[in-house]
Amino acid sequence: MSEVFLWREAPAAEFAVIGDPVGHSLSPRMHNAAFAHLGLPYRYVAVQVPASEVQPALEHLRALGYCGLNVTVPHKQEAFAWAGETDDFTARVGAANTLDLQGRIATNTDGPGFIDTLTAAGVRPNSRVLLLGAGGAARAAALALVESGYDLCIYNRTRQRAVGLISDIGIRADVLTEPRGQFDLVINATSAGLQDESPLFDWSSSRPGLAYDMLYADEPTPFLEAALKNEWMVMDGKPLLVAQGARSFTWWLGIPAPLDIMAEAVA
Ligand code: NDP
């Protein structure tokens, strides 16, 4: 657990992650390890911001001189709305996990970071992919997957939300009525694991491939436990944490991120 500051009591620092809750975030540990390794005199802290106070909190941190922020649940859409400038990918997703506070610029490193993790795991474009979920994480992943050439199907407990997702971001993907079929990769982008549950997938309907849970936890999540029982390979959300963090780091500072050091800090 990181030390958490309420936004009105935020200390002098250059970088922070904001969210509510935010104490579970490994981002301070990961970024401070990167700064220390490179001898950079920066500090990265965790700042709690309640849902109704995002705009004044961002202005306050900006006035305190903070340079860059990561943004986590549930503030990614509001952070996007606050910024005056963004890129095409982030505009289509409508949510930002990274801000240049002084420049009022927003970007989304969750989507490109997610593709980095697939590339590193050897999952090739054209692979058949099932994305479970239709919330914020699924939105960024869906757009990044389609833009990178993956063959995408989506299943969400509330089907209408998955239909809305593909029409909002303007992608071609099949919305399934049942969580079954032959896939190379099945991604859990739901928050079911936070309630110690797994989203539904009929493991017997596919040859074993790779099961990827975007959540990270010390123990395998219920989704990954089910995958392992069915002889699938598994991957949790830690590589994504590192990949999106590394992209934020480079976006803020213009230098390569020390990936190994960051991964070691959160292992
Ligand atoms: P949202 O609240 O935006 O979306 C939640 C989604 O989960 C919805 O599709 C919802 O379905 C579904 N869901 C919730 N509970 C269940 C359940 N019991 N069974 C089936 N479906 C369920 O969450 P986010 O998109 O922001 O986050 C999703 C996950 O991704 C979280 O676990 C988060 O920690 C993780 N994440 C990890 C990152 C990393 O760096 N590793 C980065 C970003 C996210 P419905 O529409 O039917 O309600």
PDB file of C-alpha atoms and ligand atoms in Angstrom:
ATOM      1  CA  MET A   1       0.000   0.000   0.000  1.00  0.00           C
ATOM      2  CA  SER A   2       1.250   3.521  -0.840  1.00  0.00           C
ATOM      3  CA  GLU A   3       0.906   6.467   1.534  1.00  0.00           C
ATOM      4  CA  VAL A   4      -2.215   8.305   0.347  1.00  0.00           C
ATOM      5  CA  PHE A   5      -2.672  12.082   0.485  1.00  0.00           C
ATOM      6  CA  LEU A   6      -6.029  13.878   0.287  1.00  0.00           C
ATOM      7  CA  TRP A   7      -5.789  16.307  -2.631  1.00  0.00           C
ATOM      8  CA  ARG A   8      -6.022  19.442  -0.449  1.00  0.00           C
ATOM      9  CA  GLU A   9      -3.049  18.099   1.558  1.00  0.00           C
ATOM     10  CA  ALA A  10      -0.954  16.984  -1.431  1.00  0.00           C
ATOM     11  CA  PRO A  11       2.791  17.411  -0.737  1.00  0.00           C
ATOM     12  CA  ALA A  12       5.388  19.029  -2.977  1.00  0.00           C
ATOM     13  CA  ALA A  13       6.013  16.545  -5.803  1.00  0.00           C
ATOM     14  CA  GLU A  14       6.237  16.373  -9.588  1.00  0.00           C
ATOM     15  CA  PHE A  15       4.044  13.331 -10.360  1.00  0.00           C
ATOM     16  CA  ALA A  16       1.032  11.559  -8.860  1.00  0.00           C
ATOM     17  CA  VAL A  17      -1.689   9.001  -9.475  1.00  0.00           C
ATOM     18  CA  ILE A  18      -5.204  10.198  -8.649  1.00  0.00           C
ATOM     19  CA  GLY A  19      -8.187   7.928  -8.018  1.00  0.00           C
ATOM     20  CA  ASP A  20     -10.713   6.842  -5.415  1.00  0.00           C
ATOM     21  CA  PRO A  21      -9.686   4.514  -3.893  1.00  0.00           C
ATOM     22  CA  VAL A  22      -5.999   4.838  -4.772  1.00  0.00           C
ATOM     23  CA  GLY A  23      -4.140   3.212  -1.853  1.00  0.00           C
ATOM     24  CA  HIS A  24      -3.850  -0.117  -3.688  1.00  0.00           C
ATOM     25  CA  SER A  25      -2.006   1.490  -6.638  1.00  0.00           C
ATOM     26  CA  LEU A  26       1.513   0.221  -7.340  1.00  0.00           C
ATOM     27  CA  SER A  27       2.255   3.207  -9.607  1.00  0.00           C
ATOM     28  CA  PRO A  28       4.129   5.266  -6.948  1.00  0.00           C
ATOM     29  CA  ARG A  29       6.446   2.335  -6.199  1.00  0.00           C
ATOM     30  CA  MET A  30       7.008   1.673  -9.910  1.00  0.00           C
ATOM     31  CA  HIS A  31       7.708   5.270 -10.981  1.00  0.00           C
ATOM     32  CA  ASN A  32       9.819   6.155  -7.926  1.00  0.00           C
ATOM     33  CA  ALA A  33      11.988   3.098  -8.664  1.00  0.00           C
ATOM     34  CA  ALA A  34      12.439   4.353 -12.243  1.00  0.00           C
ATOM     35  CA  PHE A  35      13.363   7.878 -11.088  1.00  0.00           C
ATOM     36  CA  ALA A  36      15.842   6.532  -8.504  1.00  0.00           C
ATOM     37  CA  HIS A  37      17.440   4.204 -11.071  1.00  0.00           C
ATOM     38  CA  LEU A  38      17.990   7.085 -13.523  1.00  0.00           C
ATOM     39  CA  GLY A  39      19.066   9.543 -10.803  1.00  0.00           C
ATOM     40  CA  LEU A  40      16.125  11.847 -11.519  1.00  0.00           C
ATOM     41  CA  PRO A  41      15.170  14.153  -8.617  1.00  0.00           C
ATOM     42  CA  TYR A  42      11.417  13.542  -8.894  1.00  0.00           C
ATOM     43  CA  ARG A  43       8.797  12.309  -6.478  1.00  0.00           C
ATOM     44  CA  TYR A  44       5.597  10.390  -7.374  1.00  0.00           C
ATOM     45  CA  VAL A  45       2.758  10.162  -4.818  1.00  0.00           C
ATOM     46  CA  ALA A  46      -0.793   8.761  -4.525  1.00  0.00           C
ATOM     47  CA  VAL A  47      -3.539  11.372  -4.180  1.00  0.00           C
ATOM     48  CA  GLN A  48      -7.139  10.565  -3.299  1.00  0.00           C
ATOM     49  CA  VAL A  49      -9.732  12.608  -5.172  1.00  0.00           C
ATOM     50  CA  PRO A  50     -13.477  12.031  -4.535  1.00  0.00           C
ATOM     51  CA  ALA A  51     -15.689  11.804  -7.621  1.00  0.00           C
ATOM     52  CA  SER A  52     -17.264  15.268  -7.347  1.00  0.00           C
ATOM     53  CA  GLU A  53     -13.919  17.059  -6.843  1.00  0.00           C
ATOM     54  CA  VAL A  54     -11.857  16.127  -9.913  1.00  0.00           C
ATOM     55  CA  GLN A  55     -11.835  19.554 -11.583  1.00  0.00           C
ATOM     56  CA  PRO A  56     -10.809  21.604  -8.473  1.00  0.00           C
ATOM     57  CA  ALA A  57      -8.271  18.907  -7.530  1.00  0.00           C
ATOM     58  CA  LEU A  58      -6.626  19.065 -10.977  1.00  0.00           C
ATOM     59  CA  GLU A  59      -6.443  22.877 -10.799  1.00  0.00           C
ATOM     60  CA  HIS A  60      -4.983  22.674  -7.278  1.00  0.00           C
ATOM     61  CA  LEU A  61      -2.285  20.145  -8.242  1.00  0.00           C
ATOM     62  CA  ARG A  62      -1.462  22.209 -11.322  1.00  0.00           C
ATOM     63  CA  ALA A  63      -1.055  25.343  -9.179  1.00  0.00           C
ATOM     64  CA  LEU A  64       1.218  23.356  -6.815  1.00  0.00           C
ATOM     65  CA  GLY A  65       3.493  22.733  -9.810  1.00  0.00           C
ATOM     66  CA  TYR A  66       2.774  19.032 -10.455  1.00  0.00           C
ATOM     67  CA  CYS A  67       3.928  18.114 -13.996  1.00  0.00           C
ATOM     68  CA  GLY A  68       2.290  14.770 -14.763  1.00  0.00           C
ATOM     69  CA  LEU A  69      -0.552  12.636 -13.456  1.00  0.00           C
ATOM     70  CA  ASN A  70      -1.783   9.111 -13.925  1.00  0.00           C
ATOM     71  CA  VAL A  71      -5.524   8.776 -13.517  1.00  0.00           C
ATOM     72  CA  THR A  72      -7.275   5.656 -12.317  1.00  0.00           C
ATOM     73  CA  VAL A  73     -10.844   4.512 -11.563  1.00  0.00           C
ATOM     74  CA  PRO A  74     -13.247   6.336 -11.597  1.00  0.00           C
ATOM     75  CA  HIS A  75     -11.784   9.565 -13.001  1.00  0.00           C
ATOM     76  CA  LYS A  76     -10.509   8.729 -16.504  1.00  0.00           C
ATOM     77  CA  GLN A  77     -13.436  10.314 -18.353  1.00  0.00           C
ATOM     78  CA  GLU A  78     -13.374  13.468 -16.262  1.00  0.00           C
ATOM     79  CA  ALA A  79      -9.632  13.821 -16.708  1.00  0.00           C
ATOM     80  CA  PHE A  80     -10.167  13.596 -20.472  1.00  0.00           C
ATOM     81  CA  ALA A  81     -12.905  16.266 -20.306  1.00  0.00           C
ATOM     82  CA  TRP A  82     -10.655  18.617 -18.270  1.00  0.00           C
ATOM     83  CA  ALA A  83      -7.833  18.668 -20.827  1.00  0.00           C
ATOM     84  CA  GLY A  84      -7.739  21.198 -23.651  1.00  0.00           C
ATOM     85  CA  GLU A  85      -5.721  19.033 -26.021  1.00  0.00           C
ATOM     86  CA  THR A  86      -5.493  15.334 -26.825  1.00  0.00           C
ATOM     87  CA  ASP A  87      -4.695  12.821 -29.613  1.00  0.00           C
ATOM     88  CA  ASP A  88      -7.064  10.938 -31.947  1.00  0.00           C
ATOM     89  CA  PHE A  89      -6.892   7.606 -30.111  1.00  0.00           C
ATOM     90  CA  THR A  90      -7.702   9.197 -26.741  1.00  0.00           C
ATOM     91  CA  ALA A  91     -10.506  11.301 -28.247  1.00  0.00           C
ATOM     92  CA  ARG A  92     -12.153   8.144 -29.619  1.00  0.00           C
ATOM     93  CA  VAL A  93     -11.808   6.284 -26.311  1.00  0.00           C
ATOM     94  CA  GLY A  94     -13.091   9.356 -24.411  1.00  0.00           C
ATOM     95  CA  ALA A  95     -10.978   8.547 -21.354  1.00  0.00           C
ATOM     96  CA  ALA A  96      -7.433   9.474 -20.316  1.00  0.00           C
ATOM     97  CA  ASN A  97      -5.111   7.765 -17.843  1.00  0.00           C
ATOM     98  CA  THR A  98      -2.250  10.259 -18.320  1.00  0.00           C
ATOM     99  CA  LEU A  99      -2.147  14.070 -18.071  1.00  0.00           C
ATOM    100  CA  ASP A 100       0.440  16.738 -18.744  1.00  0.00           C
ATOM    101  CA  LEU A 101      -0.961  19.070 -16.095  1.00  0.00           C
ATOM    102  CA  GLN A 102       0.922  22.223 -17.012  1.00  0.00           C
ATOM    103  CA  GLY A 103       0.131  21.832 -20.726  1.00  0.00           C
ATOM    104  CA  ARG A 104      -3.474  20.639 -20.055  1.00  0.00           C
ATOM    105  CA  ILE A 105      -2.883  17.708 -22.435  1.00  0.00           C
ATOM    106  CA  ALA A 106      -4.446  14.249 -22.027  1.00  0.00           C
ATOM    107  CA  THR A 107      -3.465  10.891 -23.443  1.00  0.00           C
ATOM    108  CA  ASN A 108      -4.430   7.248 -23.039  1.00  0.00           C
ATOM    109  CA  THR A 109      -1.551   4.819 -22.593  1.00  0.00           C
ATOM    110  CA  ASP A 110      -3.795   1.901 -21.503  1.00  0.00           C
ATOM    111  CA  GLY A 111      -4.648   0.957 -25.112  1.00  0.00           C
ATOM    112  CA  PRO A 112      -1.157   1.102 -26.664  1.00  0.00           C
ATOM    113  CA  GLY A 113       0.336  -0.407 -23.472  1.00  0.00           C
ATOM    114  CA  PHE A 114      -2.094  -3.298 -23.772  1.00  0.00           C
ATOM    115  CA  ILE A 115      -0.899  -4.018 -27.330  1.00  0.00           C
ATOM    116  CA  ASP A 116       2.725  -3.874 -26.082  1.00  0.00           C
ATOM    117  CA  THR A 117       1.910  -6.709 -23.663  1.00  0.00           C
ATOM    118  CA  LEU A 118       0.354  -8.834 -26.437  1.00  0.00           C
ATOM    119  CA  THR A 119       3.349  -8.274 -28.687  1.00  0.00           C
ATOM    120  CA  ALA A 120       5.696  -9.262 -25.842  1.00  0.00           C
ATOM    121  CA  ALA A 121       3.599 -12.410 -25.226  1.00  0.00           C
ATOM    122  CA  GLY A 122       3.801 -13.334 -28.919  1.00  0.00           C
ATOM    123  CA  VAL A 123       0.062 -12.904 -29.670  1.00  0.00           C
ATOM    124  CA  ARG A 124       0.034 -11.956 -33.346  1.00  0.00           C
ATOM    125  CA  PRO A 125      -2.398  -9.620 -35.149  1.00  0.00           C
ATOM    126  CA  ASN A 126      -5.109 -11.646 -36.940  1.00  0.00           C
ATOM    127  CA  SER A 127      -5.469 -13.790 -33.799  1.00  0.00           C
ATOM    128  CA  ARG A 128      -9.070 -14.418 -32.828  1.00  0.00           C
ATOM    129  CA  VAL A 129      -9.762 -12.516 -29.625  1.00  0.00           C
ATOM    130  CA  LEU A 130     -12.699 -12.456 -27.196  1.00  0.00           C
ATOM    131  CA  LEU A 131     -12.948  -9.392 -24.956  1.00  0.00           C
ATOM    132  CA  LEU A 132     -15.127  -9.864 -21.866  1.00  0.00           C
ATOM    133  CA  GLY A 133     -16.508  -6.558 -20.532  1.00  0.00           C
ATOM    134  CA  ALA A 134     -17.642  -3.199 -21.863  1.00  0.00           C
ATOM    135  CA  GLY A 135     -16.430  -0.669 -19.269  1.00  0.00           C
ATOM    136  CA  GLY A 136     -13.579   1.836 -19.470  1.00  0.00           C
ATOM    137  CA  ALA A 137     -10.747  -0.709 -19.695  1.00  0.00           C
ATOM    138  CA  ALA A 138     -12.582  -2.658 -22.408  1.00  0.00           C
ATOM    139  CA  ARG A 139     -13.102   0.530 -24.476  1.00  0.00           C
ATOM    140  CA  ALA A 140      -9.395   1.338 -24.715  1.00  0.00           C
ATOM    141  CA  ALA A 141      -8.484  -2.319 -25.303  1.00  0.00           C
ATOM    142  CA  ALA A 142     -11.147  -2.777 -28.025  1.00  0.00           C
ATOM    143  CA  LEU A 143     -10.021   0.229 -30.055  1.00  0.00           C
ATOM    144  CA  ALA A 144      -6.343  -0.689 -29.708  1.00  0.00           C
ATOM    145  CA  LEU A 145      -7.038  -4.325 -30.717  1.00  0.00           C
ATOM    146  CA  VAL A 146      -8.993  -3.406 -33.851  1.00  0.00           C
ATOM    147  CA  GLU A 147      -6.483  -0.711 -34.870  1.00  0.00           C
ATOM    148  CA  SER A 148      -3.688  -3.287 -34.506  1.00  0.00           C
ATOM    149  CA  GLY A 149      -5.445  -5.832 -36.750  1.00  0.00           C
ATOM    150  CA  TYR A 150      -6.810  -8.365 -34.228  1.00  0.00           C
ATOM    151  CA  ASP A 151     -10.064 -10.173 -35.076  1.00  0.00           C
ATOM    152  CA  LEU A 152     -12.311  -9.026 -32.212  1.00  0.00           C
ATOM    153  CA  CYS A 153     -15.485 -10.376 -30.564  1.00  0.00           C
ATOM    154  CA  ILE A 154     -16.975  -8.825 -27.432  1.00  0.00           C
ATOM    155  CA  TYR A 155     -19.210 -10.333 -24.778  1.00  0.00           C
ATOM    156  CA  ASN A 156     -20.618  -8.362 -21.857  1.00  0.00           C
ATOM    157  CA  ARG A 157     -23.063  -9.408 -19.128  1.00  0.00           C
ATOM    158  CA  THR A 158     -25.202  -6.416 -20.178  1.00  0.00           C
ATOM    159  CA  ARG A 159     -25.231  -6.934 -23.948  1.00  0.00           C
ATOM    160  CA  GLN A 160     -26.542  -3.470 -24.787  1.00  0.00           C
ATOM    161  CA  ARG A 161     -23.461  -1.903 -23.244  1.00  0.00           C
ATOM    162  CA  ALA A 162     -21.194  -3.869 -25.616  1.00  0.00           C
ATOM    163  CA  VAL A 163     -23.338  -2.787 -28.586  1.00  0.00           C
ATOM    164  CA  GLY A 164     -23.023   0.829 -27.363  1.00  0.00           C
ATOM    165  CA  LEU A 165     -19.246   0.476 -27.001  1.00  0.00           C
ATOM    166  CA  ILE A 166     -18.621  -0.517 -30.610  1.00  0.00           C
ATOM    167  CA  SER A 167     -20.946   2.142 -32.000  1.00  0.00           C
ATOM    168  CA  ASP A 168     -19.469   4.891 -29.724  1.00  0.00           C
ATOM    169  CA  ILE A 169     -15.874   4.234 -30.711  1.00  0.00           C
ATOM    170  CA  GLY A 170     -16.757   3.297 -34.282  1.00  0.00           C
ATOM    171  CA  ILE A 171     -15.169  -0.155 -34.677  1.00  0.00           C
ATOM    172  CA  ARG A 172     -16.181  -3.359 -36.426  1.00  0.00           C
ATOM    173  CA  ALA A 173     -16.462  -6.219 -33.928  1.00  0.00           C
ATOM    174  CA  ASP A 174     -18.970  -9.017 -33.283  1.00  0.00           C
ATOM    175  CA  VAL A 175     -21.030  -8.733 -30.120  1.00  0.00           C
ATOM    176  CA  LEU A 176     -21.724 -12.292 -28.908  1.00  0.00           C
ATOM    177  CA  THR A 177     -24.954 -13.376 -27.264  1.00  0.00           C
ATOM    178  CA  GLU A 178     -23.156 -16.197 -25.415  1.00  0.00           C
ATOM    179  CA  PRO A 179     -19.603 -16.316 -23.993  1.00  0.00           C
ATOM    180  CA  ARG A 180     -18.380 -19.239 -26.080  1.00  0.00           C
ATOM    181  CA  GLY A 181     -16.470 -20.070 -29.281  1.00  0.00           C
ATOM    182  CA  GLN A 182     -12.983 -20.804 -30.606  1.00  0.00           C
ATOM    183  CA  PHE A 183     -10.462 -18.120 -29.556  1.00  0.00           C
ATOM    184  CA  ASP A 184      -6.681 -17.744 -29.384  1.00  0.00           C
ATOM    185  CA  LEU A 185      -6.964 -15.141 -26.638  1.00  0.00           C
ATOM    186  CA  VAL A 186      -9.699 -14.451 -24.063  1.00  0.00           C
ATOM    187  CA  ILE A 187      -9.352 -11.187 -22.114  1.00  0.00           C
ATOM    188  CA  ASN A 188     -11.095 -10.436 -18.854  1.00  0.00           C
ATOM    189  CA  ALA A 189     -11.676  -6.670 -18.886  1.00  0.00           C
ATOM    190  CA  THR A 190     -14.506  -6.893 -16.332  1.00  0.00           C
ATOM    191  CA  SER A 191     -14.207  -5.863 -12.698  1.00  0.00           C
ATOM    192  CA  ALA A 192     -15.676  -9.239 -11.556  1.00  0.00           C
ATOM    193  CA  GLY A 193     -12.360 -10.195  -9.913  1.00  0.00           C
ATOM    194  CA  LEU A 194     -12.688  -7.261  -7.498  1.00  0.00           C
ATOM    195  CA  GLN A 195     -15.723  -9.134  -6.051  1.00  0.00           C
ATOM    196  CA  ASP A 196     -13.778 -12.426  -6.181  1.00  0.00           C
ATOM    197  CA  GLU A 197     -15.899 -13.586  -9.117  1.00  0.00           C
ATOM    198  CA  SER A 198     -15.176 -14.621 -12.693  1.00  0.00           C
ATOM    199  CA  PRO A 199     -17.062 -13.500 -15.799  1.00  0.00           C
ATOM    200  CA  LEU A 200     -18.646 -16.392 -17.699  1.00  0.00           C
ATOM    201  CA  PHE A 201     -16.783 -18.193 -20.470  1.00  0.00           C
ATOM    202  CA  ASP A 202     -17.457 -21.722 -21.744  1.00  0.00           C
ATOM    203  CA  TRP A 203     -13.896 -23.069 -21.657  1.00  0.00           C
ATOM    204  CA  SER A 204     -14.968 -26.317 -23.349  1.00  0.00           C
ATOM    205  CA  SER A 205     -15.955 -24.397 -26.498  1.00  0.00           C
ATOM    206  CA  SER A 206     -12.347 -23.569 -27.460  1.00  0.00           C
ATOM    207  CA  ARG A 207      -8.960 -25.221 -27.793  1.00  0.00           C
ATOM    208  CA  PRO A 208      -6.683 -23.861 -25.021  1.00  0.00           C
ATOM    209  CA  GLY A 209      -5.078 -20.513 -25.822  1.00  0.00           C
ATOM    210  CA  LEU A 210      -4.045 -17.548 -23.669  1.00  0.00           C
ATOM    211  CA  ALA A 211      -6.306 -16.201 -20.903  1.00  0.00           C
ATOM    212  CA  TYR A 212      -5.451 -12.612 -19.936  1.00  0.00           C
ATOM    213  CA  ASP A 213      -6.902 -10.916 -16.849  1.00  0.00           C
ATOM    214  CA  MET A 214      -6.417  -7.141 -16.817  1.00  0.00           C
ATOM    215  CA  LEU A 215      -6.729  -7.186 -13.024  1.00  0.00           C
ATOM    216  CA  TYR A 216      -3.569  -7.733 -11.027  1.00  0.00           C
ATOM    217  CA  ALA A 217      -3.545  -9.513  -7.668  1.00  0.00           C
ATOM    218  CA  ASP A 218      -1.119 -11.540  -5.567  1.00  0.00           C
ATOM    219  CA  GLU A 219      -3.070 -14.768  -6.135  1.00  0.00           C
ATOM    220  CA  PRO A 220      -4.539 -15.999  -9.465  1.00  0.00           C
ATOM    221  CA  THR A 221      -7.980 -14.418  -9.961  1.00  0.00           C
ATOM    222  CA  PRO A 222     -11.069 -16.701 -10.221  1.00  0.00           C
ATOM    223  CA  PHE A 223     -10.945 -16.156 -14.028  1.00  0.00           C
ATOM    224  CA  LEU A 224      -7.319 -17.297 -14.262  1.00  0.00           C
ATOM    225  CA  GLU A 225      -7.982 -20.210 -11.887  1.00  0.00           C
ATOM    226  CA  ALA A 226     -10.730 -21.444 -14.231  1.00  0.00           C
ATOM    227  CA  ALA A 227      -8.410 -20.991 -17.228  1.00  0.00           C
ATOM    228  CA  LEU A 228      -5.617 -22.961 -15.549  1.00  0.00           C
ATOM    229  CA  LYS A 229      -8.019 -25.822 -14.754  1.00  0.00           C
ATOM    230  CA  ASN A 230      -8.802 -25.957 -18.475  1.00  0.00           C
ATOM    231  CA  GLU A 231      -5.092 -25.987 -19.408  1.00  0.00           C
ATOM    232  CA  TRP A 232      -4.942 -22.469 -20.832  1.00  0.00           C
ATOM    233  CA  MET A 233      -1.841 -20.333 -20.510  1.00  0.00           C
ATOM    234  CA  VAL A 234      -2.460 -17.344 -18.243  1.00  0.00           C
ATOM    235  CA  MET A 235      -1.330 -13.748 -17.838  1.00  0.00           C
ATOM    236  CA  ASP A 236      -2.438 -11.173 -15.256  1.00  0.00           C
ATOM    237  CA  GLY A 237      -2.560  -7.347 -15.280  1.00  0.00           C
ATOM    238  CA  LYS A 238       0.970  -6.667 -13.973  1.00  0.00           C
ATOM    239  CA  PRO A 239       2.606  -6.479 -17.436  1.00  0.00           C
ATOM    240  CA  LEU A 240      -0.136  -4.013 -18.434  1.00  0.00           C
ATOM    241  CA  LEU A 241       0.520  -1.913 -15.343  1.00  0.00           C
ATOM    242  CA  VAL A 242       4.195  -1.723 -16.336  1.00  0.00           C
ATOM    243  CA  ALA A 243       3.532  -1.141 -20.056  1.00  0.00           C
ATOM    244  CA  GLN A 244       1.048   1.713 -19.572  1.00  0.00           C
ATOM    245  CA  GLY A 245       3.294   3.222 -16.875  1.00  0.00           C
ATOM    246  CA  ALA A 246       6.351   3.045 -19.122  1.00  0.00           C
ATOM    247  CA  ARG A 247       4.472   4.791 -21.923  1.00  0.00           C
ATOM    248  CA  SER A 248       3.301   7.529 -19.507  1.00  0.00           C
ATOM    249  CA  PHE A 249       6.901   7.954 -18.282  1.00  0.00           C
ATOM    250  CA  THR A 250       8.228   8.436 -21.814  1.00  0.00           C
ATOM    251  CA  TRP A 251       5.330  10.731 -22.763  1.00  0.00           C
ATOM    252  CA  TRP A 252       6.096  13.034 -19.805  1.00  0.00           C
ATOM    253  CA  LEU A 253       9.884  12.992 -19.938  1.00  0.00           C
ATOM    254  CA  GLY A 254      10.792  12.156 -23.550  1.00  0.00           C
ATOM    255  CA  ILE A 255      13.241   9.424 -22.497  1.00  0.00           C
ATOM    256  CA  PRO A 256      12.992   5.609 -22.553  1.00  0.00           C
ATOM    257  CA  ALA A 257      11.546   4.073 -19.397  1.00  0.00           C
ATOM    258  CA  PRO A 258      13.659   1.490 -17.508  1.00  0.00           C
ATOM    259  CA  LEU A 259      11.176  -1.351 -18.085  1.00  0.00           C
ATOM    260  CA  ASP A 260      13.061  -4.029 -16.130  1.00  0.00           C
ATOM    261  CA  ILE A 261      13.391  -1.786 -13.079  1.00  0.00           C
ATOM    262  CA  MET A 262       9.688  -0.895 -13.208  1.00  0.00           C
ATOM    263  CA  ALA A 263       8.649  -4.548 -13.576  1.00  0.00           C
ATOM    264  CA  GLU A 264      10.921  -5.580 -10.700  1.00  0.00           C
ATOM    265  CA  ALA A 265       9.424  -2.865  -8.458  1.00  0.00           C
ATOM    266  CA  VAL A 266       5.911  -4.295  -8.796  1.00  0.00           C
ATOM    267  CA  ALA A 267       6.766  -8.018  -9.013  1.00  0.00           C
TER     268      ALA A 267
HETATM  269  P1  NDP B   1     -15.847  -0.543 -15.268  1.00  0.00           P
HETATM  270  O1  NDP B   1     -16.536  -0.357 -13.956  1.00  0.00           O
HETATM  271  O2  NDP B   1     -15.825   0.596 -16.250  1.00  0.00           O
HETATM  272  O3  NDP B   1     -16.540  -1.795 -16.053  1.00  0.00           O
HETATM  273  C1  NDP B   1     -16.867  -2.954 -15.378  1.00  0.00           C
HETATM  274  C2  NDP B   1     -17.192  -4.084 -16.375  1.00  0.00           C
HETATM  275  O4  NDP B   1     -17.188  -5.307 -15.641  1.00  0.00           O
HETATM  276  C3  NDP B   1     -18.562  -3.994 -17.042  1.00  0.00           C
HETATM  277  O5  NDP B   1     -18.461  -4.513 -18.339  1.00  0.00           O
HETATM  278  C4  NDP B   1     -19.426  -4.904 -16.139  1.00  0.00           C
HETATM  279  O6  NDP B   1     -20.520  -5.473 -16.807  1.00  0.00           O
HETATM  280  C5  NDP B   1     -18.439  -5.986 -15.841  1.00  0.00           C
HETATM  281  N1  NDP B   1     -18.703  -6.739 -14.601  1.00  0.00           N
HETATM  282  C6  NDP B   1     -18.637  -6.301 -13.325  1.00  0.00           C
HETATM  283  N2  NDP B   1     -18.882  -7.301 -12.463  1.00  0.00           N
HETATM  284  C7  NDP B   1     -19.117  -8.411 -13.225  1.00  0.00           C
HETATM  285  C8  NDP B   1     -19.423  -9.777 -12.906  1.00  0.00           C
HETATM  286  N3  NDP B   1     -19.555 -10.183 -11.636  1.00  0.00           N
HETATM  287  N4  NDP B   1     -19.579 -10.660 -13.930  1.00  0.00           N
HETATM  288  C9  NDP B   1     -19.441 -10.247 -15.223  1.00  0.00           C
HETATM  289  N5  NDP B   1     -19.174  -8.976 -15.582  1.00  0.00           N
HETATM  290  C10 NDP B   1     -19.004  -8.057 -14.583  1.00  0.00           C
HETATM  291  O7  NDP B   1     -14.370  -1.053 -14.913  1.00  0.00           O
HETATM  292  P2  NDP B   1     -13.003  -0.787 -15.748  1.00  0.00           P
HETATM  293  O8  NDP B   1     -13.280  -1.080 -17.182  1.00  0.00           O
HETATM  294  O9  NDP B   1     -12.423   0.532 -15.409  1.00  0.00           O
HETATM  295  O10 NDP B   1     -11.998  -1.887 -15.119  1.00  0.00           O
HETATM  296  C11 NDP B   1     -12.148  -3.283 -15.445  1.00  0.00           C
HETATM  297  C12 NDP B   1     -10.978  -4.063 -14.835  1.00  0.00           C
HETATM  298  O11 NDP B   1      -9.758  -3.770 -15.504  1.00  0.00           O
HETATM  299  C13 NDP B   1     -10.743  -3.788 -13.359  1.00  0.00           C
HETATM  300  O12 NDP B   1     -10.558  -5.023 -12.703  1.00  0.00           O
HETATM  301  C14 NDP B   1      -9.469  -2.970 -13.348  1.00  0.00           C
HETATM  302  O13 NDP B   1      -8.716  -3.186 -12.142  1.00  0.00           O
HETATM  303  C15 NDP B   1      -8.727  -3.524 -14.548  1.00  0.00           C
HETATM  304  N6  NDP B   1      -7.721  -2.583 -15.130  1.00  0.00           N
HETATM  305  C16 NDP B   1      -6.387  -2.890 -15.018  1.00  0.00           C
HETATM  306  C17 NDP B   1      -5.400  -2.049 -15.528  1.00  0.00           C
HETATM  307  C18 NDP B   1      -3.944  -2.410 -15.354  1.00  0.00           C
HETATM  308  O14 NDP B   1      -3.069  -1.527 -15.461  1.00  0.00           O
HETATM  309  N7  NDP B   1      -3.615  -3.661 -15.107  1.00  0.00           N
HETATM  310  C19 NDP B   1      -5.741  -0.802 -16.247  1.00  0.00           C
HETATM  311  C20 NDP B   1      -7.178  -0.564 -16.325  1.00  0.00           C
HETATM  312  C21 NDP B   1      -8.111  -1.429 -15.770  1.00  0.00           C
HETATM  313  P3  NDP B   1     -21.965  -4.723 -16.880  1.00  0.00           P
HETATM  314  O15 NDP B   1     -21.849  -3.726 -17.987  1.00  0.00           O
HETATM  315  O16 NDP B   1     -22.896  -5.835 -17.152  1.00  0.00           O
HETATM  316  O17 NDP B   1     -22.170  -4.077 -15.528  1.00  0.00           O
END
